[in-house]
Amino acid sequence: LMRCMNRNKVTIFYCLYEKDIPLRDTDGNLTGEKYSGYGKPIALRCNVSPAKGNAQVEQFGNLDSYDKVIVTEDVNCPIDESSVLFVDKPVECTEDGPVYDYKVDRVAKSKNSISYAISKVKVS
């Protein structure tokens, strides 16, 4: 797994989609209501490709609408196709949720690693 060597890794952040997040009032007290949204940003050290290439096209089938590929050797990584990522920008969260720059399009798991096809998005 040359792609997962420590010298090739960068730190990115991801937010997992969560249902039933407790809602708080302006004083920070729980209201008893819940909403669906994203959890707090979590750091991940992984390899991020500079751009898509032919090897990844076969890996993800006929998917050609992605911009980059991230690879981690953590086969228990919880990122899925409803997760969002901070790859080329710092973590930023507003009261409406995270202001991320990539979304996960496809997940390809193998015995020793997980590859994610990701696409650039604009969230404001």
CSV table of N, CA, C and O in Angstrom, one decimal, residues 3-75:
chain,number,residue,atom,x,y,z
A,3,ARG,N,0.3,3.9,-1.4
A,3,ARG,CA,-0.5,5.1,-1.3
A,3,ARG,C,-0.7,5.5,0.2
A,3,ARG,O,-1.1,6.6,0.5
A,4,CYS,N,-0.6,4.6,1.1
A,4,CYS,CA,-0.9,4.8,2.5
A,4,CYS,C,0.3,5.0,3.3
A,4,CYS,O,0.2,5.0,4.6
A,5,MET,N,1.5,5.3,2.7
A,5,MET,CA,2.7,5.6,3.5
A,5,MET,C,2.5,6.9,4.2
A,5,MET,O,1.8,7.8,3.7
A,6,ASN,N,3.0,7.0,5.4
A,6,ASN,CA,2.8,8.2,6.2
A,6,ASN,C,3.3,9.5,5.5
A,6,ASN,O,2.6,10.5,5.6
A,7,ARG,N,4.3,9.4,4.7
A,7,ARG,CA,4.8,10.6,4.1
A,7,ARG,C,3.9,11.1,3.0
A,7,ARG,O,4.0,12.2,2.5
A,8,ASN,N,3.0,10.2,2.5
A,8,ASN,CA,2.0,10.6,1.5
A,8,ASN,C,0.7,11.1,2.1
A,8,ASN,O,-0.2,11.5,1.3
A,9,LYS,N,0.5,11.0,3.4
A,9,LYS,CA,-0.7,11.4,4.0
A,9,LYS,C,-0.9,12.8,4.3
A,9,LYS,O,0.1,13.5,4.6
A,10,VAL,N,-2.1,13.3,4.2
A,10,VAL,CA,-2.4,14.7,4.6
A,10,VAL,C,-3.6,14.6,5.6
A,10,VAL,O,-4.3,13.5,5.6
A,11,THR,N,-3.8,15.6,6.4
A,11,THR,CA,-5.0,15.6,7.3
A,11,THR,C,-6.2,16.3,6.6
A,11,THR,O,-6.0,17.4,6.2
A,12,ILE,N,-7.3,15.6,6.6
A,12,ILE,CA,-8.5,16.2,6.1
A,12,ILE,C,-9.5,16.0,7.3
A,12,ILE,O,-9.2,15.3,8.3
A,13,PHE,N,-10.7,16.6,7.1
A,13,PHE,CA,-11.7,16.4,8.1
A,13,PHE,C,-13.0,16.0,7.5
A,13,PHE,O,-13.2,16.3,6.3
A,14,TYR,N,-13.8,15.2,8.2
A,14,TYR,CA,-15.1,14.7,7.6
A,14,TYR,C,-16.1,14.9,8.7
A,14,TYR,O,-15.9,14.9,9.9
A,15,CYS,N,-17.4,15.0,8.2
A,15,CYS,CA,-18.6,15.0,9.1
A,15,CYS,C,-19.5,13.9,8.6
A,15,CYS,O,-19.8,13.8,7.4
A,16,LEU,N,-19.9,13.1,9.6
A,16,LEU,CA,-20.9,12.0,9.3
A,16,LEU,C,-22.3,12.5,9.4
A,16,LEU,O,-22.6,13.4,10.2
A,17,TYR,N,-23.1,12.1,8.5
A,17,TYR,CA,-24.5,12.4,8.5
A,17,TYR,C,-25.2,11.7,9.7
A,17,TYR,O,-24.9,10.5,10.0
A,18,GLU,N,-25.9,12.5,10.5
A,18,GLU,CA,-26.5,11.9,11.7
A,18,GLU,C,-28.0,12.3,11.8
A,18,GLU,O,-28.4,13.4,11.4
A,19,LYS,N,-28.8,11.3,12.2
A,19,LYS,CA,-30.2,11.6,12.4
A,19,LYS,C,-30.4,11.8,13.9
A,19,LYS,O,-29.6,11.3,14.7
A,20,ASP,N,-31.4,12.5,14.2
A,20,ASP,CA,-31.8,12.7,15.6
A,20,ASP,C,-30.7,13.4,16.5
A,20,ASP,O,-30.3,13.0,17.5
A,21,ILE,N,-30.2,14.5,16.0
A,21,ILE,CA,-29.3,15.4,16.7
A,21,ILE,C,-30.1,16.2,17.7
A,21,ILE,O,-31.0,16.9,17.3
A,22,PRO,N,-29.8,16.2,19.0
A,22,PRO,CA,-30.6,17.0,19.9
A,22,PRO,C,-30.5,18.5,19.6
A,22,PRO,O,-29.4,19.1,19.3
A,23,LEU,N,-31.6,19.2,19.6
A,23,LEU,CA,-31.7,20.6,19.4
A,23,LEU,C,-31.6,21.4,20.7
A,23,LEU,O,-32.1,21.0,21.7
A,24,ARG,N,-30.8,22.5,20.6
A,24,ARG,CA,-30.6,23.3,21.8
A,24,ARG,C,-31.2,24.7,21.6
A,24,ARG,O,-31.2,25.2,20.5
A,25,ASP,N,-31.6,25.3,22.7
A,25,ASP,CA,-32.1,26.7,22.5
A,25,ASP,C,-30.9,27.7,22.6
A,25,ASP,O,-29.8,27.3,22.6
A,26,THR,N,-31.2,29.0,22.6
A,26,THR,CA,-30.2,30.0,22.5
A,26,THR,C,-29.3,30.0,23.7
A,26,THR,O,-28.2,30.5,23.7
A,27,ASP,N,-29.8,29.4,24.9
A,27,ASP,CA,-29.0,29.3,26.1
A,27,ASP,C,-28.2,28.1,26.1
A,27,ASP,O,-27.4,27.8,27.1
A,28,GLY,N,-28.3,27.2,25.1
A,28,GLY,CA,-27.6,25.9,25.1
A,28,GLY,C,-28.2,24.8,25.8
A,28,GLY,O,-27.7,23.7,25.9
A,29,ASN,N,-29.5,25.0,26.2
A,29,ASN,CA,-30.2,23.9,26.9
A,29,ASN,C,-30.9,23.0,25.9
A,29,ASN,O,-31.4,23.5,24.8
A,30,LEU,N,-31.0,21.7,26.2
A,30,LEU,CA,-31.7,20.8,25.3
A,30,LEU,C,-33.2,21.1,25.3
A,30,LEU,O,-33.8,21.4,26.3
A,31,THR,N,-33.8,21.1,24.1
A,31,THR,CA,-35.2,21.5,24.0
A,31,THR,C,-36.1,20.2,23.9
A,31,THR,O,-37.3,20.4,24.0
A,32,GLY,N,-35.5,19.0,23.7
A,32,GLY,CA,-36.3,17.8,23.6
A,32,GLY,C,-36.6,17.5,22.2
A,32,GLY,O,-37.1,16.4,21.8
A,33,GLU,N,-36.4,18.5,21.3
A,33,GLU,CA,-36.6,18.2,19.8
A,33,GLU,C,-35.3,17.7,19.2
A,33,GLU,O,-34.2,17.9,19.8
A,34,LYS,N,-35.4,17.1,18.1
A,34,LYS,CA,-34.3,16.6,17.4
A,34,LYS,C,-34.4,16.9,15.9
A,34,LYS,O,-35.4,17.2,15.4
A,35,TYR,N,-33.2,17.0,15.2
A,35,TYR,CA,-33.2,17.2,13.8
A,35,TYR,C,-32.1,16.3,13.1
A,35,TYR,O,-31.2,15.8,13.8
A,36,SER,N,-32.2,16.2,11.8
A,36,SER,CA,-31.1,15.5,11.1
A,36,SER,C,-30.1,16.5,10.5
A,36,SER,O,-30.4,17.6,10.1
A,37,GLY,N,-28.9,16.1,10.6
A,37,GLY,CA,-27.8,17.0,10.2
A,37,GLY,C,-26.5,16.3,10.2
A,37,GLY,O,-26.4,15.0,10.2
A,38,TYR,N,-25.4,17.0,10.3
A,38,TYR,CA,-24.0,16.4,10.4
A,38,TYR,C,-23.4,16.6,11.7
A,38,TYR,O,-23.6,17.6,12.4
A,39,GLY,N,-22.6,15.6,12.1
A,39,GLY,CA,-21.9,15.6,13.4
A,39,GLY,C,-20.7,16.5,13.3
A,39,GLY,O,-20.5,17.2,12.3
A,40,LYS,N,-20.0,16.5,14.4
A,40,LYS,CA,-18.8,17.4,14.5
A,40,LYS,C,-17.7,16.9,13.5
A,40,LYS,O,-17.6,15.7,13.3
A,41,PRO,N,-16.9,17.8,13.0
A,41,PRO,CA,-15.8,17.4,12.1
A,41,PRO,C,-14.8,16.5,12.9
A,41,PRO,O,-14.4,16.7,14.0
A,42,ILE,N,-14.3,15.5,12.2
A,42,ILE,CA,-13.4,14.5,12.7
A,42,ILE,C,-12.1,14.5,11.8
A,42,ILE,O,-12.3,14.4,10.5
A,43,ALA,N,-11.0,14.5,12.3
A,43,ALA,CA,-9.7,14.5,11.5
A,43,ALA,C,-9.4,13.1,11.0
A,43,ALA,O,-9.7,12.1,11.7
A,44,LEU,N,-8.8,13.0,9.8
A,44,LEU,CA,-8.4,11.7,9.2
A,44,LEU,C,-7.1,12.0,8.5
A,44,LEU,O,-7.0,12.9,7.7
A,45,ARG,N,-6.1,11.1,8.7
A,45,ARG,CA,-4.9,11.1,7.9
A,45,ARG,C,-5.0,10.1,6.8
A,45,ARG,O,-5.3,8.9,7.1
A,46,CYS,N,-4.9,10.6,5.6
A,46,CYS,CA,-5.1,9.7,4.4
A,46,CYS,C,-4.4,10.3,3.2
A,46,CYS,O,-3.9,11.4,3.3
A,47,ASN,N,-4.4,9.5,2.1
A,47,ASN,CA,-3.8,10.0,0.9
A,47,ASN,C,-4.9,10.6,0.1
A,47,ASN,O,-6.0,10.1,0.0
A,48,VAL,N,-4.6,11.8,-0.5
A,48,VAL,CA,-5.6,12.5,-1.4
A,48,VAL,C,-4.9,12.6,-2.7
A,48,VAL,O,-3.8,13.2,-2.9
A,49,SER,N,-5.6,12.1,-3.8
A,49,SER,CA,-5.0,12.2,-5.1
A,49,SER,C,-5.0,13.6,-5.6
A,49,SER,O,-5.9,14.4,-5.3
A,50,PRO,N,-4.1,14.0,-6.5
A,50,PRO,CA,-4.1,15.3,-7.1
A,50,PRO,C,-5.3,15.5,-8.1
A,50,PRO,O,-5.8,16.6,-8.2
A,51,ALA,N,-5.6,14.5,-8.8
A,51,ALA,CA,-6.7,14.6,-9.8
A,51,ALA,C,-7.1,13.1,-10.1
A,51,ALA,O,-6.4,12.2,-9.8
A,52,LYS,N,-8.2,13.0,-10.8
A,52,LYS,CA,-8.7,11.6,-11.1
A,52,LYS,C,-7.8,11.0,-12.2
A,52,LYS,O,-7.2,11.8,-13.0
A,53,GLY,N,-7.8,9.7,-12.3
A,53,GLY,CA,-7.0,9.1,-13.3
A,53,GLY,C,-7.6,7.8,-13.8
A,53,GLY,O,-8.7,7.4,-13.3
A,54,ASN,N,-7.1,7.2,-14.8
A,54,ASN,CA,-7.7,6.0,-15.4
A,54,ASN,C,-7.8,4.8,-14.4
A,54,ASN,O,-8.7,4.0,-14.5
A,55,ALA,N,-6.8,4.6,-13.5
A,55,ALA,CA,-6.8,3.5,-12.6
A,55,ALA,C,-8.1,3.6,-11.7
A,55,ALA,O,-8.7,2.6,-11.4
A,56,GLN,N,-8.5,4.8,-11.3
A,56,GLN,CA,-9.6,4.9,-10.4
A,56,GLN,C,-10.9,4.7,-11.2
A,56,GLN,O,-11.9,4.3,-10.6
A,57,VAL,N,-11.0,4.9,-12.5
A,57,VAL,CA,-12.2,4.8,-13.2
A,57,VAL,C,-12.7,3.3,-13.1
A,57,VAL,O,-13.8,3.0,-12.9
A,58,GLU,N,-11.7,2.4,-13.3
A,58,GLU,CA,-12.1,0.9,-13.2
A,58,GLU,C,-12.5,0.6,-11.7
A,58,GLU,O,-13.4,-0.2,-11.5
A,59,GLN,N,-11.8,1.2,-10.8
A,59,GLN,CA,-12.1,0.9,-9.4
A,59,GLN,C,-13.5,1.3,-9.0
A,59,GLN,O,-14.1,0.6,-8.2
A,60,PHE,N,-14.0,2.4,-9.5
A,60,PHE,CA,-15.4,2.8,-9.2
A,60,PHE,C,-16.4,2.5,-10.2
A,60,PHE,O,-17.5,3.1,-10.3
A,61,GLY,N,-16.1,1.6,-11.2
A,61,GLY,CA,-17.0,1.3,-12.2
A,61,GLY,C,-17.1,2.4,-13.3
A,61,GLY,O,-16.1,3.0,-13.7
A,62,ASN,N,-18.3,2.7,-13.7
A,62,ASN,CA,-18.4,3.7,-14.8
A,62,ASN,C,-18.6,5.2,-14.2
A,62,ASN,O,-19.1,6.1,-14.9
A,63,LEU,N,-18.3,5.4,-13.0
A,63,LEU,CA,-18.4,6.7,-12.3
A,63,LEU,C,-17.3,7.6,-12.8
A,63,LEU,O,-16.1,7.3,-12.6
A,64,ASP,N,-17.6,8.6,-13.6
A,64,ASP,CA,-16.6,9.6,-14.0
A,64,ASP,C,-16.9,11.0,-13.6
A,64,ASP,O,-16.4,11.9,-14.2
A,65,SER,N,-17.7,11.2,-12.6
A,65,SER,CA,-18.1,12.5,-12.2
A,65,SER,C,-17.4,12.9,-10.9
A,65,SER,O,-18.0,13.8,-10.2
A,66,TYR,N,-16.3,12.3,-10.6
A,66,TYR,CA,-15.6,12.7,-9.4
A,66,TYR,C,-14.4,13.5,-9.7
A,66,TYR,O,-13.9,13.4,-10.8
A,67,ASP,N,-13.8,14.2,-8.6
A,67,ASP,CA,-12.7,15.0,-8.8
A,67,ASP,C,-11.4,14.5,-8.3
A,67,ASP,O,-10.3,14.7,-8.8
A,68,LYS,N,-11.5,13.8,-7.1
A,68,LYS,CA,-10.3,13.3,-6.4
A,68,LYS,C,-10.6,11.9,-5.8
A,68,LYS,O,-11.8,11.6,-5.7
A,69,VAL,N,-9.6,11.2,-5.4
A,69,VAL,CA,-9.8,10.0,-4.7
A,69,VAL,C,-9.0,10.1,-3.4
A,69,VAL,O,-7.8,10.6,-3.4
A,70,ILE,N,-9.6,9.7,-2.3
A,70,ILE,CA,-8.9,9.6,-1.0
A,70,ILE,C,-8.8,8.1,-0.6
A,70,ILE,O,-9.7,7.3,-0.9
A,71,VAL,N,-7.7,7.7,-0.1
A,71,VAL,CA,-7.4,6.3,0.3
A,71,VAL,C,-6.9,6.3,1.7
A,71,VAL,O,-6.1,7.0,2.2
A,72,THR,N,-7.5,5.4,2.5
A,72,THR,CA,-7.1,5.2,3.9
A,72,THR,C,-6.9,3.7,4.1
A,72,THR,O,-7.7,2.9,3.5
A,73,GLU,N,-6.0,3.3,4.9
A,73,GLU,CA,-5.8,1.9,5.3
A,73,GLU,C,-6.6,1.5,6.5
A,73,GLU,O,-6.7,0.3,6.8
A,74,ASP,N,-7.4,2.4,7.0
A,74,ASP,CA,-8.3,2.2,8.1
A,74,ASP,C,-9.6,1.5,7.6
A,74,ASP,O,-10.5,2.2,7.1
A,75,VAL,N,-9.6,0.2,7.6
A,75,VAL,CA,-10.8,-0.5,7.0
A,75,VAL,C,-12.1,-0.3,7.8
A,75,VAL,O,-13.1,-0.7,7.4
